[in-house]
Amino acid sequence: MTFPASAPTLSDVQRVLAVFAHPDDIDFGSAGTVAGWVDTGIDVAYLIVTRGDAGGFDDTPRDQIPAIRESEQRAAAAAIGVKQVDFLDGYQDGRLTPTFELRRDISAAIRRFRPDRILTSSPLRRWERLSGPSHPDHLAVGEATTCAIYPDSRNPFAHPELLEAGLEPWVVREVWYSGGPNPDHTVDVTEVFPRKIAALRAHASQTAHLDLDGGWLRDRMVATAELAGLPAGRLAEAFTVLRTE
């Protein structure tokens, strides 16, 4: 199973909501693209489902991890130029499924922020890369977000408690999937790569042991650019873009 070919991207986007499972998910796969959007004046907000309580590579007490990772994500967002970062409560890292409750909470965020575009993780697994993009939490958030886009956030009869709270239905017009199979919409992020690295370094509890400048990340982004036919040495991120109207 794979995605269809990407649709032409919308040219009039003013607001983007990025919905991901953990702190740092956005920054590994999409921070360069988000930085480009911010630079063009698009208002970008983050919604993070968990506080990454199962992450980390040292003996930091587990009860300290959520606060550390929330702080790191806010610092990473600032490095990119994103000012609004919201976290959901009640969801645990490593235990996500696309429940009705998660769909409702994402729908509430969509109705509050009213984005033209949503950036989220792919609900489809990449069998050639069972790590990273195919983390079950990523797949669950991708599926729950897709269900929130359609039908939940636009249907006035879905989650009636949202309407009672004054959250009117909203139609998201476009979705960008990160980490899915065969992404075919490539974004050249060479000029903003230093900001992507700064964002990733802000996630020190997760990245302090990684060679971010010259290692696997740069190699993967060079390969992504070359596959899209960009000039040698360029760096790129890739997505699947679907229209949702």
Tab-separated table of C-alpha atoms in Angstrom:
chain	number	residue	atom	x	y	z
A	1	MET	CA	0.000	0.000	0.000
A	2	THR	CA	1.253	3.454	-0.848
A	3	PHE	CA	0.022	6.994	-1.418
A	4	PRO	CA	-1.149	8.359	-4.755
A	5	ALA	CA	0.998	10.959	-6.491
A	6	SER	CA	1.124	14.261	-4.651
A	7	ALA	CA	-1.340	16.959	-5.596
A	8	PRO	CA	-0.210	20.456	-6.589
A	9	THR	CA	0.301	22.461	-3.416
A	10	LEU	CA	-2.003	25.277	-2.400
A	11	SER	CA	-0.659	28.753	-3.145
A	12	ASP	CA	-2.739	30.722	-0.633
A	13	VAL	CA	-1.934	28.982	2.647
A	14	GLN	CA	-1.930	31.290	5.665
A	15	ARG	CA	-2.012	28.856	8.602
A	16	VAL	CA	-0.408	25.433	9.138
A	17	LEU	CA	-0.895	23.072	12.064
A	18	ALA	CA	1.793	20.405	12.574
A	19	VAL	CA	0.529	17.380	14.527
A	20	PHE	CA	3.075	14.819	15.750
A	21	ALA	CA	3.474	12.196	18.450
A	22	HIS	CA	6.666	13.241	20.234
A	23	PRO	CA	8.927	16.224	20.803
A	24	ASP	CA	11.584	16.178	18.037
A	25	ASP	CA	9.419	14.369	15.425
A	26	ILE	CA	8.809	17.611	13.544
A	27	ASP	CA	12.435	18.626	13.645
A	28	PHE	CA	13.959	15.419	12.308
A	29	GLY	CA	11.670	15.225	9.287
A	30	SER	CA	10.278	18.666	8.589
A	31	ALA	CA	12.029	21.535	10.389
A	32	GLY	CA	13.628	22.906	7.224
A	33	THR	CA	10.302	22.991	5.405
A	34	VAL	CA	8.598	24.630	8.382
A	35	ALA	CA	11.356	27.259	8.548
A	36	GLY	CA	10.710	28.075	4.889
A	37	TRP	CA	7.000	28.475	5.551
A	38	VAL	CA	7.668	30.778	8.499
A	39	ASP	CA	9.995	32.875	6.349
A	40	THR	CA	7.195	33.454	3.827
A	41	GLY	CA	4.844	34.700	6.549
A	42	ILE	CA	2.804	31.540	7.130
A	43	ASP	CA	1.550	31.162	10.704
A	44	VAL	CA	2.665	27.718	11.933
A	45	ALA	CA	1.626	26.069	15.199
A	46	TYR	CA	2.662	22.740	16.716
A	47	LEU	CA	0.445	20.176	18.436
A	48	ILE	CA	2.433	17.436	20.192
A	49	VAL	CA	0.429	14.468	21.467
A	50	THR	CA	2.859	13.239	24.162
A	51	ARG	CA	5.721	14.712	26.128
A	52	GLY	CA	8.093	11.945	25.073
A	53	ASP	CA	8.237	10.252	28.461
A	54	ALA	CA	9.719	7.047	26.994
A	55	GLY	CA	12.624	8.854	25.322
A	56	GLY	CA	16.179	9.561	26.408
A	57	PHE	CA	19.552	7.845	26.452
A	58	ASP	CA	20.881	8.314	29.987
A	59	ASP	CA	19.897	7.738	33.611
A	60	THR	CA	17.803	10.904	33.991
A	61	PRO	CA	14.910	10.011	36.329
A	62	ARG	CA	11.869	9.096	34.283
A	63	ASP	CA	9.608	11.536	36.085
A	64	GLN	CA	11.793	14.437	34.893
A	65	ILE	CA	11.705	13.542	31.206
A	66	PRO	CA	8.320	15.053	30.241
A	67	ALA	CA	9.218	18.531	31.501
A	68	ILE	CA	12.672	18.335	29.910
A	69	ARG	CA	11.310	17.318	26.535
A	70	GLU	CA	8.537	19.908	26.561
A	71	SER	CA	11.113	22.609	27.257
A	72	GLU	CA	13.346	21.260	24.482
A	73	GLN	CA	10.505	21.320	21.958
A	74	ARG	CA	9.663	24.912	22.795
A	75	ALA	CA	13.321	25.888	22.320
A	76	ALA	CA	13.458	23.977	19.026
A	77	ALA	CA	10.331	25.729	17.784
A	78	ALA	CA	11.857	29.095	18.661
A	79	ALA	CA	14.947	28.221	16.599
A	80	ILE	CA	12.681	27.721	13.596
A	81	GLY	CA	10.512	30.774	14.295
A	82	VAL	CA	7.381	28.954	15.513
A	83	LYS	CA	5.746	30.650	18.484
A	84	GLN	CA	2.781	28.406	19.348
A	85	VAL	CA	3.491	24.943	20.752
A	86	ASP	CA	0.663	23.013	22.411
A	87	PHE	CA	0.761	19.612	24.097
A	88	LEU	CA	-2.092	17.226	24.711
A	89	ASP	CA	-2.541	15.778	28.190
A	90	GLY	CA	-3.286	12.173	29.067
A	91	TYR	CA	-1.375	10.375	26.293
A	92	GLN	CA	1.724	8.251	26.937
A	93	ASP	CA	4.747	7.873	24.714
A	94	GLY	CA	4.803	4.363	23.252
A	95	ARG	CA	1.122	3.645	23.891
A	96	LEU	CA	-0.702	5.663	21.248
A	97	THR	CA	-3.531	4.277	19.175
A	98	PRO	CA	-5.945	6.221	16.899
A	99	THR	CA	-8.717	6.266	19.461
A	100	PHE	CA	-11.949	8.226	19.298
A	101	GLU	CA	-10.625	10.381	22.134
A	102	LEU	CA	-7.416	11.243	20.284
A	103	ARG	CA	-9.404	12.075	17.152
A	104	ARG	CA	-11.582	14.392	19.243
A	105	ASP	CA	-8.619	16.174	20.833
A	106	ILE	CA	-6.915	16.714	17.475
A	107	SER	CA	-10.230	17.876	15.994
A	108	ALA	CA	-10.527	20.406	18.810
A	109	ALA	CA	-7.071	21.764	17.972
A	110	ILE	CA	-7.989	21.987	14.291
A	111	ARG	CA	-11.194	23.879	15.071
A	112	ARG	CA	-9.325	26.270	17.359
A	113	PHE	CA	-6.424	27.039	15.015
A	114	ARG	CA	-8.356	26.688	11.727
A	115	PRO	CA	-5.416	25.765	9.481
A	116	ASP	CA	-5.411	25.641	5.694
A	117	ARG	CA	-2.776	22.903	5.767
A	118	ILE	CA	-1.867	20.155	8.222
A	119	LEU	CA	1.577	18.580	8.459
A	120	THR	CA	1.614	15.195	10.175
A	121	SER	CA	3.232	11.776	10.196
A	122	SER	CA	2.275	9.163	7.678
A	123	PRO	CA	-0.374	6.611	8.686
A	124	LEU	CA	1.257	4.197	6.209
A	125	ARG	CA	4.268	2.135	7.203
A	126	ARG	CA	7.547	2.154	5.285
A	127	TRP	CA	8.556	-1.486	5.203
A	128	GLU	CA	12.111	-0.687	4.126
A	129	ARG	CA	12.542	1.506	7.248
A	130	LEU	CA	10.930	-0.145	10.260
A	131	SER	CA	12.635	2.310	12.605
A	132	GLY	CA	12.011	6.043	12.720
A	133	PRO	CA	9.039	6.862	10.493
A	134	SER	CA	7.340	3.519	11.198
A	135	HIS	CA	7.236	3.967	14.974
A	136	PRO	CA	3.724	2.837	15.992
A	137	ASP	CA	3.076	6.169	17.723
A	138	HIS	CA	3.819	7.990	14.453
A	139	LEU	CA	1.439	5.750	12.525
A	140	ALA	CA	-1.264	6.179	15.169
A	141	VAL	CA	-1.033	9.973	15.140
A	142	GLY	CA	-1.043	10.000	11.340
A	143	GLU	CA	-4.233	7.916	11.301
A	144	ALA	CA	-5.941	9.879	14.087
A	145	THR	CA	-5.058	13.176	12.401
A	146	THR	CA	-6.369	11.927	9.060
A	147	CYS	CA	-9.656	10.977	10.731
A	148	ALA	CA	-9.759	14.366	12.437
A	149	ILE	CA	-9.301	16.106	9.083
A	150	TYR	CA	-12.081	14.002	7.583
A	151	PRO	CA	-14.704	13.660	8.802
A	152	ASP	CA	-14.381	14.856	12.385
A	153	SER	CA	-13.268	18.482	12.294
A	154	ARG	CA	-15.646	19.465	9.479
A	155	ASN	CA	-18.699	17.530	10.675
A	156	PRO	CA	-20.891	19.534	13.079
A	157	PHE	CA	-22.412	16.294	14.385
A	158	ALA	CA	-19.076	14.694	15.260
A	159	HIS	CA	-17.902	15.288	18.834
A	160	PRO	CA	-20.923	17.437	19.781
A	161	GLU	CA	-19.133	18.551	22.927
A	162	LEU	CA	-16.776	20.565	20.734
A	163	LEU	CA	-19.641	22.470	19.194
A	164	GLU	CA	-21.083	23.046	22.652
A	165	ALA	CA	-17.717	24.529	23.642
A	166	GLY	CA	-17.946	27.012	20.760
A	167	LEU	CA	-15.561	25.191	18.394
A	168	GLU	CA	-17.193	25.510	15.005
A	169	PRO	CA	-16.500	22.979	12.222
A	170	TRP	CA	-13.504	23.638	9.997
A	171	VAL	CA	-12.410	22.217	6.636
A	172	VAL	CA	-8.672	21.577	6.279
A	173	ARG	CA	-7.845	21.879	2.571
A	174	GLU	CA	-4.492	20.112	2.362
A	175	VAL	CA	-2.389	17.577	4.271
A	176	TRP	CA	1.356	16.953	4.057
A	177	TYR	CA	2.493	13.512	5.219
A	178	SER	CA	6.030	13.097	6.528
A	179	GLY	CA	7.857	9.782	6.710
A	180	GLY	CA	5.558	7.822	4.420
A	181	PRO	CA	6.352	5.475	1.547
A	182	ASN	CA	7.627	6.948	-1.722
A	183	PRO	CA	7.367	10.680	-0.889
A	184	ASP	CA	7.354	12.641	-4.136
A	185	HIS	CA	7.034	16.306	-3.136
A	186	THR	CA	10.542	17.561	-2.386
A	187	VAL	CA	11.451	20.805	-0.646
A	188	ASP	CA	14.955	22.258	-0.995
A	189	VAL	CA	15.950	23.296	2.527
A	190	THR	CA	19.654	23.914	1.957
A	191	GLU	CA	19.547	27.567	3.000
A	192	VAL	CA	17.719	26.876	6.258
A	193	PHE	CA	19.640	23.727	7.206
A	194	PRO	CA	21.542	25.541	10.022
A	195	ARG	CA	18.195	26.341	11.664
A	196	LYS	CA	17.126	22.717	11.373
A	197	ILE	CA	20.360	21.699	13.097
A	198	ALA	CA	19.791	24.318	15.809
A	199	ALA	CA	16.289	22.924	16.389
A	200	LEU	CA	17.601	19.372	16.643
A	201	ARG	CA	20.357	20.415	19.031
A	202	ALA	CA	17.698	21.925	21.274
A	203	HIS	CA	16.518	18.338	21.834
A	204	ALA	CA	19.703	17.623	23.775
A	205	SER	CA	18.239	14.691	25.701
A	206	GLN	CA	17.701	12.929	22.373
A	207	THR	CA	20.459	14.245	20.107
A	208	ALA	CA	23.550	15.023	22.203
A	209	HIS	CA	25.106	11.716	21.127
A	210	LEU	CA	24.451	12.257	17.385
A	211	ASP	CA	26.636	13.759	14.659
A	212	LEU	CA	24.043	16.113	13.225
A	213	ASP	CA	26.235	18.212	10.933
A	214	GLY	CA	28.123	15.659	8.887
A	215	GLY	CA	26.568	12.301	9.593
A	216	TRP	CA	23.591	10.239	8.501
A	217	LEU	CA	21.125	13.143	8.538
A	218	ARG	CA	23.007	15.210	5.958
A	219	ASP	CA	23.633	12.090	3.860
A	220	ARG	CA	19.938	11.244	3.840
A	221	MET	CA	18.959	14.809	2.912
A	222	VAL	CA	21.536	14.874	0.100
A	223	ALA	CA	20.141	11.585	-1.205
A	224	THR	CA	16.599	12.981	-1.050
A	225	ALA	CA	17.676	16.025	-3.076
A	226	GLU	CA	19.521	13.918	-5.653
A	227	LEU	CA	16.534	11.601	-6.091
A	228	ALA	CA	14.414	14.662	-6.910
A	229	GLY	CA	16.952	15.891	-9.483
A	230	LEU	CA	18.244	18.833	-7.473
A	231	PRO	CA	21.841	19.972	-8.039
A	232	ALA	CA	24.660	18.147	-6.283
A	233	GLY	CA	25.138	19.138	-2.672
A	234	ARG	CA	21.619	20.420	-2.076
A	235	LEU	CA	19.652	19.246	0.960
A	236	ALA	CA	15.975	18.341	0.866
A	237	GLU	CA	13.006	17.012	2.800
A	238	ALA	CA	10.264	15.022	1.062
A	239	PHE	CA	6.547	14.556	1.644
A	240	THR	CA	3.340	13.313	0.140
A	241	VAL	CA	0.800	16.115	-0.389
A	242	LEU	CA	-2.908	15.374	-0.670
A	243	ARG	CA	-5.886	17.685	-1.106
A	244	THR	CA	-8.592	17.183	1.504
A	245	GLU	CA	-11.442	19.408	0.339
